[in-house]
Structure formats: C-alpha cells, structure tokens
Coordinates of C-alpha atoms in Angstrom, one line a residue:
M15 CA -24.0 -21.7 -40.5
K16 CA -22.3 -24.9 -39.3
N17 CA -24.0 -27.4 -37.1
I18 CA -22.3 -26.6 -33.8
D19 CA -23.1 -30.0 -32.3
N20 CA -20.5 -31.6 -34.5
L21 CA -17.8 -28.9 -34.2
C22 CA -14.5 -29.0 -32.3
M23 CA -14.8 -26.4 -29.6
N24 CA -11.2 -25.4 -30.1
C25 CA -10.7 -24.9 -33.8
F26 CA -14.3 -25.2 -34.9
E27 CA -13.6 -27.7 -37.7
E28 CA -15.9 -30.6 -38.2
L29 CA -15.4 -33.6 -35.9
T30 CA -14.9 -36.7 -38.1
S31 CA -14.4 -39.5 -35.5
G32 CA -15.2 -39.3 -31.8
S33 CA -14.5 -36.4 -29.5
V34 CA -10.8 -35.9 -30.3
C35 CA -10.3 -33.4 -33.1
E36 CA -8.1 -34.7 -35.9
E37 CA -7.2 -31.1 -36.9
C38 CA -6.0 -29.7 -33.5
G39 CA -6.0 -32.7 -31.2
F40 CA -8.4 -31.2 -28.6
D41 CA -10.6 -33.7 -26.7
N42 CA -14.1 -32.2 -26.7
D43 CA -15.1 -34.3 -23.8
T44 CA -12.7 -32.4 -21.5
P45 CA -14.9 -31.0 -18.7
E46 CA -14.9 -27.3 -18.0
E47 CA -14.9 -25.9 -14.5
I48 CA -18.3 -24.5 -13.4
I49 CA -16.9 -21.0 -12.9
Y50 CA -16.6 -20.7 -16.7
L51 CA -19.2 -20.7 -19.5
Q52 CA -19.7 -24.2 -20.7
M53 CA -18.7 -25.1 -24.2
K54 CA -21.5 -24.7 -26.8
T55 CA -23.1 -21.9 -24.8
V56 CA -24.6 -19.3 -27.2
L57 CA -24.3 -15.6 -26.4
A58 CA -26.5 -12.9 -28.0
D59 CA -28.0 -15.5 -30.4
R60 CA -24.8 -15.4 -32.3
Y61 CA -21.5 -16.3 -30.6
V62 CA -20.7 -19.9 -29.6
I63 CA -18.5 -20.4 -26.6
G64 CA -15.6 -22.8 -27.1
R65 CA -12.9 -24.0 -24.7
M66 CA -11.6 -21.6 -22.1
V67 CA -8.1 -20.6 -23.1
A68 CA -6.9 -18.5 -20.1
H69 CA -8.2 -16.7 -17.0
E70 CA -6.4 -13.4 -16.8
S71 CA -6.6 -10.9 -14.0
D72 CA -9.8 -9.2 -15.2
A73 CA -11.3 -11.7 -17.7
A74 CA -11.7 -15.2 -18.9
V75 CA -10.7 -15.7 -22.5
Y76 CA -12.5 -18.3 -24.7
M77 CA -12.2 -19.6 -28.2
G78 CA -15.4 -18.8 -30.0
Y79 CA -17.4 -19.0 -33.3
D80 CA -19.3 -16.2 -34.9
T81 CA -22.3 -17.9 -36.5
Q82 CA -23.2 -14.8 -38.6
L83 CA -19.8 -14.3 -40.1
D84 CA -18.9 -18.0 -40.1
K85 CA -15.4 -17.4 -38.5
V86 CA -13.4 -18.3 -35.5
I87 CA -13.1 -15.6 -32.8
T88 CA -12.0 -15.0 -29.3
I89 CA -14.3 -13.9 -26.6
R90 CA -13.3 -12.1 -23.3
E91 CA -15.7 -12.4 -20.4
F92 CA -15.3 -9.8 -17.6
L93 CA -14.7 -12.2 -14.7
P94 CA -12.2 -10.6 -12.2
K95 CA -10.4 -13.2 -10.2
G96 CA -11.5 -13.4 -6.5
I97 CA -14.4 -11.1 -7.1
A98 CA -16.8 -12.9 -9.4
V99 CA -17.7 -16.6 -9.7
R100 CA -20.4 -18.7 -11.3
L101 CA -22.6 -21.3 -9.8
E102 CA -23.4 -24.6 -11.5
G103 CA -26.3 -24.3 -14.0
N104 CA -26.2 -20.5 -13.9
L105 CA -25.1 -18.2 -16.8
D106 CA -25.2 -15.1 -14.6
V107 CA -22.0 -14.4 -12.6
H108 CA -22.2 -14.3 -8.8
I109 CA -20.6 -11.3 -7.1
R110 CA -19.2 -11.6 -3.6
E111 CA -21.1 -9.2 -1.5
R112 CA -18.1 -7.2 -0.2
Y113 CA -17.0 -6.6 -3.8
R114 CA -20.3 -5.6 -5.4
D115 CA -19.6 -1.8 -5.7
S116 CA -16.0 -2.5 -6.9
F117 CA -17.3 -4.9 -9.5
D118 CA -19.6 -2.3 -11.1
K119 CA -16.8 0.2 -11.3
L120 CA -14.4 -2.3 -12.8
K121 CA -17.0 -3.5 -15.3
A122 CA -17.4 0.1 -16.4
S123 CA -13.6 0.3 -17.0
F124 CA -13.8 -3.0 -19.0
L125 CA -16.6 -1.6 -21.2
N126 CA -14.7 1.7 -21.7
L127 CA -11.4 0.0 -22.7
W128 CA -12.9 -2.4 -25.2
T129 CA -15.4 0.1 -26.7
T130 CA -12.4 2.4 -27.3
L131 CA -10.5 -0.5 -28.9
V132 CA -13.4 -1.2 -31.2
K133 CA -13.0 2.3 -32.5
M134 CA -9.3 1.7 -33.1
K135 CA -9.6 -1.7 -34.8
N136 CA -7.9 -0.5 -37.9
L137 CA -4.6 0.1 -36.1
S138 CA -2.0 -2.2 -37.7
A139 CA -0.6 -3.6 -34.4
V140 CA -3.8 -4.5 -32.6
I141 CA -6.0 -7.6 -33.1
P142 CA -9.3 -6.1 -34.3
T143 CA -12.2 -6.1 -31.7
Y144 CA -15.6 -5.6 -33.3
D145 CA -18.3 -6.2 -30.6
V146 CA -18.8 -5.3 -27.0
F147 CA -22.0 -6.1 -25.0
E148 CA -23.4 -6.7 -21.6
L149 CA -25.1 -10.0 -20.7
N150 CA -25.3 -12.5 -17.8
G151 CA -24.6 -9.7 -15.2
T152 CA -21.2 -9.0 -16.8
A153 CA -19.6 -7.8 -20.1
Y154 CA -18.0 -9.3 -23.2
A155 CA -15.6 -8.3 -25.9
V156 CA -15.4 -10.1 -29.3
S157 CA -12.2 -10.0 -31.3
E158 CA -10.9 -11.7 -34.4
Y159 CA -8.8 -14.8 -34.1
M160 CA -5.4 -14.7 -35.7
E161 CA -3.0 -17.6 -36.0
S162 CA 0.3 -16.5 -34.5
I163 CA 3.3 -17.3 -32.4
S164 CA 4.7 -15.1 -29.6
L165 CA 7.8 -13.1 -29.9
R166 CA 9.3 -15.2 -27.0
E167 CA 8.7 -18.4 -29.0
F168 CA 10.0 -16.9 -32.2
L169 CA 13.3 -15.8 -30.4
L170 CA 13.7 -19.2 -28.7
R171 CA 13.4 -20.9 -32.1
N172 CA 16.2 -18.7 -33.5
P173 CA 19.5 -20.6 -33.2
D174 CA 21.2 -17.6 -31.6
G175 CA 18.3 -16.7 -29.4
N176 CA 18.4 -13.1 -30.7
I177 CA 18.1 -11.1 -34.0
D178 CA 20.0 -8.2 -35.6
W179 CA 18.8 -4.6 -35.6
D180 CA 17.8 -4.6 -39.2
T181 CA 15.3 -7.5 -38.6
A182 CA 14.2 -6.0 -35.2
R183 CA 13.6 -2.6 -36.8
I184 CA 11.1 -4.1 -39.3
M185 CA 9.3 -5.9 -36.5
F186 CA 9.2 -3.3 -33.8
M187 CA 9.0 0.1 -35.5
P188 CA 5.4 -0.2 -36.9
I189 CA 4.2 -0.9 -33.3
L190 CA 5.2 2.5 -32.2
T191 CA 2.4 4.2 -34.3
T192 CA -0.2 2.0 -32.6
L193 CA 1.2 2.7 -29.2
E194 CA 1.2 6.4 -29.9
A195 CA -2.5 6.2 -30.9
L196 CA -3.4 4.2 -27.8
H197 CA -1.7 6.7 -25.5
S198 CA -3.5 9.6 -27.3
N199 CA -6.8 7.8 -26.4
G200 CA -5.8 7.3 -22.7
I201 CA -4.9 3.6 -23.0
I202 CA -1.7 2.4 -21.3
H203 CA -1.1 -1.2 -22.2
G204 CA 0.8 -1.9 -19.0
A205 CA 1.8 -5.5 -19.8
I206 CA 4.0 -5.4 -22.9
C207 CA 6.4 -8.3 -23.0
P208 CA 7.6 -11.0 -25.5
D209 CA 4.5 -13.2 -24.6
N210 CA 2.1 -10.3 -25.5
L211 CA 3.7 -9.5 -28.9
L212 CA 2.4 -11.8 -31.6
L213 CA 3.9 -12.5 -35.0
C214 CA 0.9 -13.1 -37.2
R215 CA 0.6 -14.9 -40.5
D216 CA 0.2 -11.7 -42.4
G217 CA 3.7 -10.7 -41.3
K218 CA 2.6 -8.0 -38.8
V219 CA 3.5 -7.9 -35.1
R220 CA 0.4 -7.3 -32.9
L221 CA -0.2 -6.5 -29.3
K222 CA -2.4 -8.7 -27.1
G223 CA -2.9 -8.9 -23.3
F224 CA -4.9 -5.7 -22.9
C225 CA -6.6 -5.4 -19.5
I226 CA -8.2 -2.6 -17.5
S227 CA -5.9 -0.1 -15.9
E228 CA -6.9 -1.1 -12.4
A229 CA -5.1 -4.5 -13.0
N230 CA -1.8 -2.9 -14.0
T231 CA -0.2 -2.2 -10.6
M232 CA 0.5 -4.1 -7.4
S233 CA -1.7 -1.6 -5.4
S234 CA -4.8 -3.0 -7.2
A235 CA -7.4 -5.2 -5.6
L236 CA -7.1 -7.3 -8.8
E237 CA -4.4 -9.9 -9.4
F238 CA -1.3 -8.3 -10.9
N239 CA 1.0 -10.5 -12.9
V240 CA 4.7 -9.3 -12.8
N241 CA 6.7 -9.8 -16.0
D242 CA 10.2 -9.9 -14.7
G243 CA 12.4 -7.6 -16.7
Y244 CA 9.5 -5.9 -18.4
T245 CA 7.4 -4.5 -15.5
A246 CA 8.3 -0.9 -14.8
I247 CA 9.2 0.3 -11.3
E248 CA 6.0 2.5 -11.1
Q249 CA 3.9 -0.7 -11.3
Y250 CA 5.6 -2.0 -8.2
D251 CA 5.8 1.3 -6.4
N252 CA 2.9 3.8 -6.2
N253 CA 5.3 6.6 -5.4
H254 CA 5.7 6.9 -9.2
K255 CA 3.0 7.6 -11.7
M256 CA 2.1 5.4 -14.6
G257 CA 1.9 6.9 -18.1
P258 CA 3.2 6.5 -21.7
A259 CA 6.7 6.1 -20.2
T260 CA 5.5 2.8 -18.6
D261 CA 4.9 1.3 -22.0
I262 CA 8.2 2.7 -23.3
Y263 CA 10.1 0.9 -20.6
A264 CA 8.5 -2.4 -21.4
F265 CA 8.8 -2.0 -25.2
S266 CA 12.5 -1.0 -24.7
A267 CA 13.0 -4.2 -22.7
C268 CA 11.5 -6.3 -25.5
I269 CA 13.9 -4.7 -28.0
F270 CA 16.8 -5.4 -25.6
R271 CA 15.7 -9.0 -25.3
A272 CA 15.5 -9.4 -29.1
L273 CA 18.9 -7.9 -29.7
V274 CA 20.9 -9.2 -26.8
G275 CA 19.2 -12.6 -26.3
Q276 CA 18.4 -12.3 -22.6
N277 CA 15.8 -10.5 -20.4
P278 CA 17.0 -7.3 -18.7
P279 CA 17.1 -7.5 -14.9
D280 CA 13.9 -6.7 -13.1
A281 CA 13.3 -3.1 -12.2
K282 CA 13.4 -3.7 -8.4
S283 CA 16.9 -5.2 -8.5
R284 CA 18.1 -2.4 -10.7
E285 CA 17.5 0.1 -8.0
T286 CA 20.6 -1.2 -6.2
N287 CA 22.6 -2.3 -9.2
D288 CA 21.7 -0.3 -12.4
R289 CA 23.8 -2.1 -14.9
L290 CA 22.6 -3.6 -18.2
M291 CA 25.5 -5.5 -19.7
I292 CA 25.7 -6.0 -23.5
P293 CA 28.5 -8.4 -24.6
N294 CA 31.0 -6.8 -26.9
T295 CA 30.3 -9.3 -29.7
I296 CA 26.7 -8.2 -29.8
A297 CA 27.1 -4.5 -28.9
E298 CA 29.4 -3.9 -31.9
K299 CA 26.6 -5.0 -34.2
I300 CA 24.0 -2.6 -32.7
P301 CA 24.0 1.0 -33.9
T302 CA 25.2 3.4 -31.2
Y303 CA 22.0 5.5 -31.5
V304 CA 19.9 2.4 -30.8
I305 CA 21.9 1.7 -27.6
R306 CA 21.4 5.3 -26.5
A307 CA 17.6 5.1 -27.3
L308 CA 17.4 1.9 -25.1
G309 CA 19.3 3.7 -22.4
G310 CA 16.7 6.5 -22.4
G311 CA 13.8 4.0 -22.5
L312 CA 15.1 1.8 -19.7
Q313 CA 15.8 4.5 -17.1
I314 CA 14.4 3.1 -13.9
Y315 CA 12.4 6.1 -12.7
P316 CA 9.6 7.2 -15.1
E317 CA 10.4 10.9 -14.7
K318 CA 13.9 10.4 -16.1
R319 CA 12.7 8.1 -18.9
T320 CA 11.9 9.0 -22.5
Q321 CA 8.4 10.5 -22.1
D322 CA 6.6 10.0 -25.4
I323 CA 6.5 7.6 -28.3
N324 CA 7.3 10.3 -30.9
T325 CA 10.7 11.1 -29.2
F326 CA 11.4 7.4 -28.8
R327 CA 10.7 6.7 -32.4
E328 CA 13.1 9.5 -33.5
Q329 CA 15.8 8.2 -31.2
L330 CA 15.5 4.7 -32.6
S331 CA 15.6 5.9 -36.2
A332 CA 18.4 8.5 -35.6
A333 CA 16.1 11.2 -37.0
P334 CA 17.8 14.5 -38.0
T335 CA 15.8 16.4 -35.2
V336 CA 17.4 14.1 -32.6
V337 CA 20.9 14.5 -34.0
A338 CA 20.5 18.3 -34.0
A339 CA 19.1 18.3 -30.5
A340 CA 22.0 16.1 -29.3
A341 CA 24.8 18.2 -30.9
P342 CA 25.0 21.0 -28.3
V343 CA 25.4 18.5 -25.5
K344 CA 28.9 17.7 -26.5
N345 CA 30.0 21.3 -25.7
S346 CA 27.9 21.7 -22.6
K347 CA 29.5 21.8 -19.2
A348 CA 26.7 19.9 -17.6
V349 CA 27.4 16.3 -16.8
P350 CA 24.8 14.1 -18.7
E351 CA 23.0 11.4 -16.7
K352 CA 24.6 8.0 -17.1
D353 CA 22.6 5.6 -19.2
P354 CA 21.7 2.3 -17.5
V355 CA 23.3 0.4 -20.3
E356 CA 26.9 -0.3 -19.2
E357 CA 29.0 2.1 -21.2
E358 CA 32.4 0.4 -20.8
E359 CA 31.0 -2.8 -22.1
H360 CA 29.9 -1.6 -25.5
Y361 CA 32.6 1.0 -26.1
K362 CA 35.6 -1.0 -24.9
G363 CA 38.1 -1.5 -27.8
Y364 CA 36.7 1.4 -29.9
P365 CA 39.2 4.0 -31.2
G366 CA 39.7 6.8 -28.7
Y367 CA 38.1 4.9 -25.8
D368 CA 41.3 4.8 -23.7
N369 CA 41.9 8.5 -24.2
Q370 CA 38.3 9.3 -23.2
K371 CA 38.8 7.1 -20.1
S372 CA 42.1 8.9 -19.3
N373 CA 40.4 12.3 -19.8
S374 CA 37.6 11.3 -17.5
K375 CA 40.1 10.4 -14.7
S376 CA 41.8 13.8 -15.1
K377 CA 38.5 15.6 -14.8
I378 CA 37.6 13.6 -11.6
V379 CA 41.0 14.6 -10.0
I380 CA 40.3 18.3 -10.8
I381 CA 36.8 18.1 -9.4
V382 CA 38.1 16.4 -6.2
L383 CA 40.8 19.2 -5.8
V384 CA 38.2 21.9 -6.2
V385 CA 35.9 20.3 -3.6
L386 CA 38.8 20.1 -1.1
I387 CA 39.7 23.8 -1.7
V388 CA 36.0 24.8 -1.1
I389 CA 35.9 22.7 2.1
A390 CA 39.1 24.4 3.4
C391 CA 37.7 27.8 2.7
V392 CA 34.5 27.1 4.5
A393 CA 36.5 25.7 7.5
G394 CA 38.6 28.9 7.5
V395 CA 35.4 31.1 7.6
L396 CA 34.0 29.1 10.5
V397 CA 37.3 29.4 12.5
A398 CA 37.4 33.1 11.9
K399 CA 33.8 33.5 13.0
N400 CA 34.6 31.8 16.3
G401 CA 37.7 33.8 17.1
G402 CA 40.2 31.3 15.9
L403 CA 41.3 28.0 17.5
G404 CA 42.8 29.7 20.5
G405 CA 39.7 31.7 21.5
E406 CA 37.9 31.7 24.8
E407 CA 36.2 28.5 25.9
T408 CA 32.5 28.5 25.5
T409 CA 30.6 29.0 28.8
S410 CA 27.7 26.9 27.7
S411 CA 27.4 23.3 28.9
T412 CA 27.2 20.3 26.5
A413 CA 24.3 20.9 24.1
A414 CA 21.1 19.0 24.8
L415 CA 19.9 16.3 22.4
A416 CA 18.4 17.7 19.2
K417 CA 14.6 17.5 18.7
Y418 CA 13.1 16.1 15.5
T419 CA 9.5 16.0 14.2
V420 CA 8.3 12.5 13.4
P421 CA 7.5 12.1 9.7
N422 CA 4.3 10.4 8.4
F423 CA 5.8 7.1 7.3
T424 CA 2.4 5.7 6.3
S425 CA 1.2 8.3 3.9
A426 CA 3.2 7.7 0.7
G427 CA 3.4 4.0 0.3
Y428 CA 6.9 3.7 1.7
T429 CA 8.6 0.3 1.8
Q430 CA 11.2 -0.9 4.3
S431 CA 13.9 -0.4 1.6
D432 CA 12.8 3.2 1.0
I433 CA 13.1 4.1 4.7
E434 CA 16.4 2.2 5.3
N435 CA 17.9 4.1 2.4
N436 CA 17.0 7.5 3.8
G437 CA 20.1 8.6 5.6
A438 CA 18.5 11.6 7.3
W439 CA 15.7 9.6 9.0
N440 CA 18.1 6.9 10.2
K441 CA 20.4 9.6 11.7
Q442 CA 17.5 11.3 13.5
F443 CA 15.6 8.2 14.8
K444 CA 16.2 4.5 15.7
L445 CA 13.9 2.8 13.1
T446 CA 12.9 -0.8 13.6
F447 CA 10.4 -2.9 11.7
D448 CA 7.8 -5.6 12.4
A449 CA 5.2 -7.2 10.0
Q450 CA 1.5 -8.0 10.1
Y451 CA -1.1 -9.2 7.7
S452 CA -3.4 -6.6 6.2
V453 CA -6.4 -6.8 3.8
D454 CA -6.2 -3.1 2.9
V455 CA -2.5 -2.5 2.4
D456 CA -0.2 -4.1 -0.3
E457 CA 2.6 -6.4 0.8
G458 CA 5.8 -4.6 1.7
I459 CA 4.2 -1.2 2.5
V460 CA 4.4 0.6 5.9
F461 CA 1.0 1.1 7.4
K462 CA 1.5 1.7 11.1
Q463 CA 4.1 3.6 13.2
S464 CA 4.5 3.5 17.0
I465 CA 4.8 7.3 17.4
N466 CA 2.3 9.5 15.6
A467 CA 3.4 11.8 12.8
G468 CA 4.0 15.4 13.9
E469 CA 5.2 14.6 17.4
E470 CA 8.6 16.0 18.5
V471 CA 11.0 13.5 19.9
D472 CA 14.7 13.4 21.0
E473 CA 17.3 12.4 18.5
G474 CA 17.7 8.6 18.5
T475 CA 14.2 7.8 19.7
E476 CA 13.0 4.3 18.6
I477 CA 10.1 4.2 16.2
I478 CA 8.6 0.9 15.3
L479 CA 7.2 0.7 11.7
T480 CA 4.8 -2.1 10.8
I481 CA 5.1 -3.6 7.3
S482 CA 2.2 -5.2 5.6
K483 CA 2.5 -8.9 4.9
G484 CA -0.3 -8.6 2.5
V485 CA -3.5 -10.6 2.6
Q486 CA -3.4 -13.7 4.7
T487 CA -4.3 -16.7 2.5
A488 CA -5.2 -20.3 3.1
E489 CA -6.1 -23.3 1.0
V490 CA -9.8 -24.1 0.7
P491 CA -10.4 -27.5 2.2
D492 CA -12.4 -30.1 0.3
V493 CA -15.8 -30.5 2.1
G494 CA -17.6 -32.4 -0.7
G495 CA -19.9 -35.1 0.7
L496 CA -19.9 -33.6 4.2
T497 CA -23.1 -32.3 5.8
L498 CA -23.7 -28.6 5.7
E499 CA -22.9 -28.3 9.4
E500 CA -19.7 -30.3 9.1
A501 CA -18.6 -28.4 6.0
T502 CA -19.3 -25.0 7.6
E503 CA -17.4 -25.8 10.7
K504 CA -14.4 -27.1 8.7
L505 CA -14.3 -24.0 6.5
K506 CA -14.7 -21.5 9.3
E507 CA -11.8 -23.2 11.1
A508 CA -9.7 -22.4 8.0
G509 CA -10.9 -18.8 8.3
F510 CA -13.5 -18.6 5.5
E511 CA -17.1 -17.3 5.5
V512 CA -19.7 -19.7 4.3
S513 CA -23.0 -19.5 2.4
S514 CA -25.0 -22.1 0.6
V515 CA -27.5 -22.7 -2.2
E516 CA -29.8 -25.6 -2.5
V517 CA -29.6 -27.8 -5.6
Y518 CA -31.9 -30.5 -7.1
N519 CA -31.8 -34.0 -5.5
D520 CA -33.1 -36.8 -7.7
G521 CA -33.0 -39.2 -4.8
G522 CA -29.5 -40.4 -5.3
Y523 CA -27.9 -38.2 -2.6
T524 CA -28.3 -37.6 1.1
P525 CA -30.3 -34.4 1.7
G526 CA -28.3 -31.6 3.4
T527 CA -24.9 -32.8 2.1
V528 CA -22.5 -30.8 0.0
K529 CA -22.3 -31.8 -3.7
A530 CA -19.0 -33.7 -4.1
N531 CA -18.1 -32.7 -7.7
Y532 CA -17.8 -29.0 -8.5
G533 CA -19.9 -28.2 -5.4
M534 CA -17.8 -25.4 -4.1
A535 CA -16.9 -21.9 -5.3
P536 CA -14.0 -21.3 -5.2
S537 CA -13.1 -24.9 -5.7
A538 CA -11.3 -27.2 -3.2
G539 CA -7.6 -26.6 -3.2
S540 CA -7.8 -23.0 -4.3
V541 CA -5.7 -20.5 -2.4
C542 CA -7.9 -17.6 -1.3
A543 CA -7.8 -14.7 1.2
V544 CA -8.7 -15.6 4.7
G545 CA -12.2 -14.2 5.3
D546 CA -13.4 -14.8 1.7
E547 CA -16.8 -16.3 1.1
V548 CA -17.1 -20.0 0.0
I549 CA -20.4 -20.9 -1.6
L550 CA -21.5 -24.5 -1.1
Q551 CA -24.1 -26.3 -3.3
V552 CA -26.2 -28.5 -0.9
Y553 CA -28.6 -31.2 -2.0
G554 CA -32.2 -30.5 -0.9
E555 CA -34.9 -33.0 0.0
E556 CA -35.5 -35.7 -2.6
V557 CA -38.0 -34.5 -5.3
V558 CA -40.6 -37.2 -6.0
T559 CA -42.5 -37.0 -9.2
T560 CA -45.9 -38.8 -9.5
E561 CA -46.6 -40.6 -12.8
P562 CA -50.0 -39.6 -14.3
S563 CA -52.7 -42.2 -14.2
T564 CA -53.1 -44.2 -17.3
E565 CA -56.7 -45.2 -16.5
S566 CA -59.6 -42.9 -17.5
D567 CA -61.8 -41.6 -14.8
S568 CA -65.1 -43.5 -14.4
E569 CA -68.2 -41.7 -15.4

C-alpha cells in the first residue's frame, strides 16, 4: 500500500516536488468545498477520497484509490443537489428537513441501480462497478477508473468532424448488446449523448453517466440536465412514457452526430418542424438501410419509435428478417409514415427519383379528386334530407349558443403549446393564459383554471389558464462576518429559511458571528429556491483552556 500522505489526489502518483503533481499538473493544495468529502478521507478502511471531479444531479463523483487492490478508482457519493449538504467537520450528510422522506426513497433507488450494475460488470460497454455500501448517512458506489476520451472530443479531433459508417458500425454496434441487457434488467440510461460515450484505451466504447431514474425527467424534484438534440420528448413532457425507446432515440442521435457531423435539432423544436437534413455529399456515403433505421429511432413520439434494441440492431445491420418484413410494404396500399429524416435531401439525384416524385404528384391529384367527389355526395344527401334548396323556410328562430363541458386542463401535464394547438378547444372556448411561480408544478405546465372542470358553459366563454413559472429562485447573499441576527434578517428578506449550528471559537472571533469562510450551506452566491433552508455556522463563546500546574502539591 502506498503512503497516501505523499500521493497526488488526482492521479495517485507519488509527489516529487511540492504540491503540484508533475504527472498530471493537479495542485494538491486546491481547497475543496465543505459540502464534499475532503481529500485523503478514507472510507470503509479501504478507499481514499481524491479530488471531486463532478457534482451530477444525484451524486458527487470523486477520484479515488483502492488501498487493497492498489489501483485508481472513481467513487460516487449519493448527494442529490438541493436536498443534501455537508457541514464543516462532518462526514455525515445533512438532509434538509422537508426532503428527509424523499432522500430515503431516492437513496434506495441509488442502491438498487448500482447494486444491479455490480451484477452486470462483465458487460462490454459499461465501466465495471465492484462495490456498493452505505456510510455517513448516505451511499457509495465504487467503479474502476479507465483512461478515455469522450465521443464528442474524438469527433471534434477528426478533421471532418464526422466518421463513415464502417468506422461507426465498429464503435456503436457492440453497445447495443449492453443496452439490451440493461433494459432487460429494468435500467433505462436516460442520458446517452456524445459526452457519456467513452472511447477507452482497450478500444472499446463504454457508457458512463448513469443516474437514478428519478433524475431523468423534467418532472423530477432532482436537477435534470437537458442534452439538446439527444434528450427525448418524453423526458420533457410527462404525457409520454419513458422506456427502451428513450435510449434508442438518444443512441440514434449519437449515430446521426457521428455520421453527419452535427447535432440533430432538439426534440421540442422538432414538434413544429420535423426535418433532419443530411447533405447530399454525406447521405450518398451512408447505406440506405442505416438512414431508415435512424428514421425509426428518431421518431419524435416514443409510441411511433423503434421499440426495442433487437429490432434496432437488425435495422442497422440490414438483417434478413428486416428485409423480409419490409418487402410486403412495397405492395401495400397503406401510406407509410414519413421518416423524420428529410427524404428529398438524401434521394435527390438518384436514378428514378424524378419519376417517383412525378408519380407521387399524380397520386395526390387522384386523392384530392376522390375527396371532392365524396364531399359533393355528402352535400347532395344533406340537401335531399332537407327537401332541396327550395324547401319551406324553417319555423325555428336562430339557434342558441352551443353548450360545452369544460375539460380538466390541469390533469395531464398540458403545456400552453399543447392547448393552443388543440383546434377543438380553441373553437369551443376563449382560452387565455397567465403565469405564477409554483414549488409543486414543473415550469410550463398548466396547474390552475378559472372555471372548474365539468361545468357546462356557452361557446366562446373565456377560461383563464395559469402556467407554472417553476420554482422561484434567488441568489444566497453573503452574510459571513455578520451577527446571527443580522444574517438571519438579511437571508429572510431574500426569502430563505435560516437555521444555525455553533462552531468552536479559539478566541480569535467575535462570539455570535457567522463564520466568514465556508460558513454557509448552501454557499454565498448559490442560486436556490426561495423558501429553502440556509444553515449558518456561528462562533460560540471563546473556549478557554487552563494549563495544568507544574508545581507539585504540598504535603
């Protein structure tokens, strides 16, 4: 076992001169925020904590060193943002009172996720995790450390910014087996993107960025990080259910990025303009079956998307079963759903394209004529039923306004866009919108309506719908050095709740004042929800120690 006192807390090589490591350049005198475990902390009498690498939605990630196996590792500490903090000098995490029940449930999800991943450590496209344990009021997962670069970095280093399908196939196809196994065990990754696909030294591509399922949607109480172009619509909008198709969307987007050289548009914008353009010079180098597979994987709505990894794998490899299944479609009279990948862009200039386009126009003309004939027939029937155009005038007066039942606009997570795009509702009612902050409802979701659901109202009645502006936030003011009373008043004016803990005073500080450095959790300058608790560390009375007498007592 190495002497940890003389190790770099980033790469765990021996320090040869001063605090700056000659191997990796890390300055080991860099202070760590009090919310995180301090460097050289030892967990379970085995794992040495190094520098904090990242604080993700549900966990802090540290470099680490396994003293038993003598190797560098990574350690994840369950530390959900905004829910758990740590006070100076304490290893145990501090849970905000309002979140205590949620913390326990989320910690159980964390333990379940990483315990499952331990059992699956032999999968080729995951970084092996080999220990999970509880300590310090929270939970930890220990994984091997692998030198790597991200797919995004790899593509940026490529002169063209993209790669051909033969190269991409070797990189991406093995990951599908791992994804299939994860899905079979109830794990949806939920954050596949070029930053979370790692190219490792052994030549394999591996997934990182696993987090608990509760952190994978905007409706979560946890922070949700959107990966524009890779986040599926169901992660924005809880009207759609997450499942294997969620990962298929993100994985298809990664292949699209690798082949085309640019991110696909984000899913929200594609609801109004569903076009994924591939330049001709690139499209002609991509096999047609790959473009079709990406079209199925990148459908906006999950219920229309390719549903399972096995089917997606066959589509990407043009397996015989897929070719056979696709053959009858050519003779079918049903109109296939249009792929989101823009057809004209990657078939333009191909033999027979112009004829296909002409035939399509002819079919459209025929369809329009048929529709007009049907409309004329229906109109004739209506005229006949009413005795012809010259029949007797109706004896009834002008009809009264129609009555409509008010829908429940707050029940299904509707957004303003959802409602504005519903033609029936906008014909029946006059719908207007306002906005208010809400701690319980996600931003952009309707949570109040001026007329109760189920009431019958006249056509054109105005209904005011209230949209959530999300949680109101404010910056935590710096109250270091102030008295507890002054600090409390300033924080409450900003909308925060305040609690305090007393810390040791060696006589160098004024009793009853807030510790100036790292004396607040969350720290000064943090942006937090109005109403959140800020914990202050306040100096107590000076502690005076009495030196023991050096003279012996007289007999």
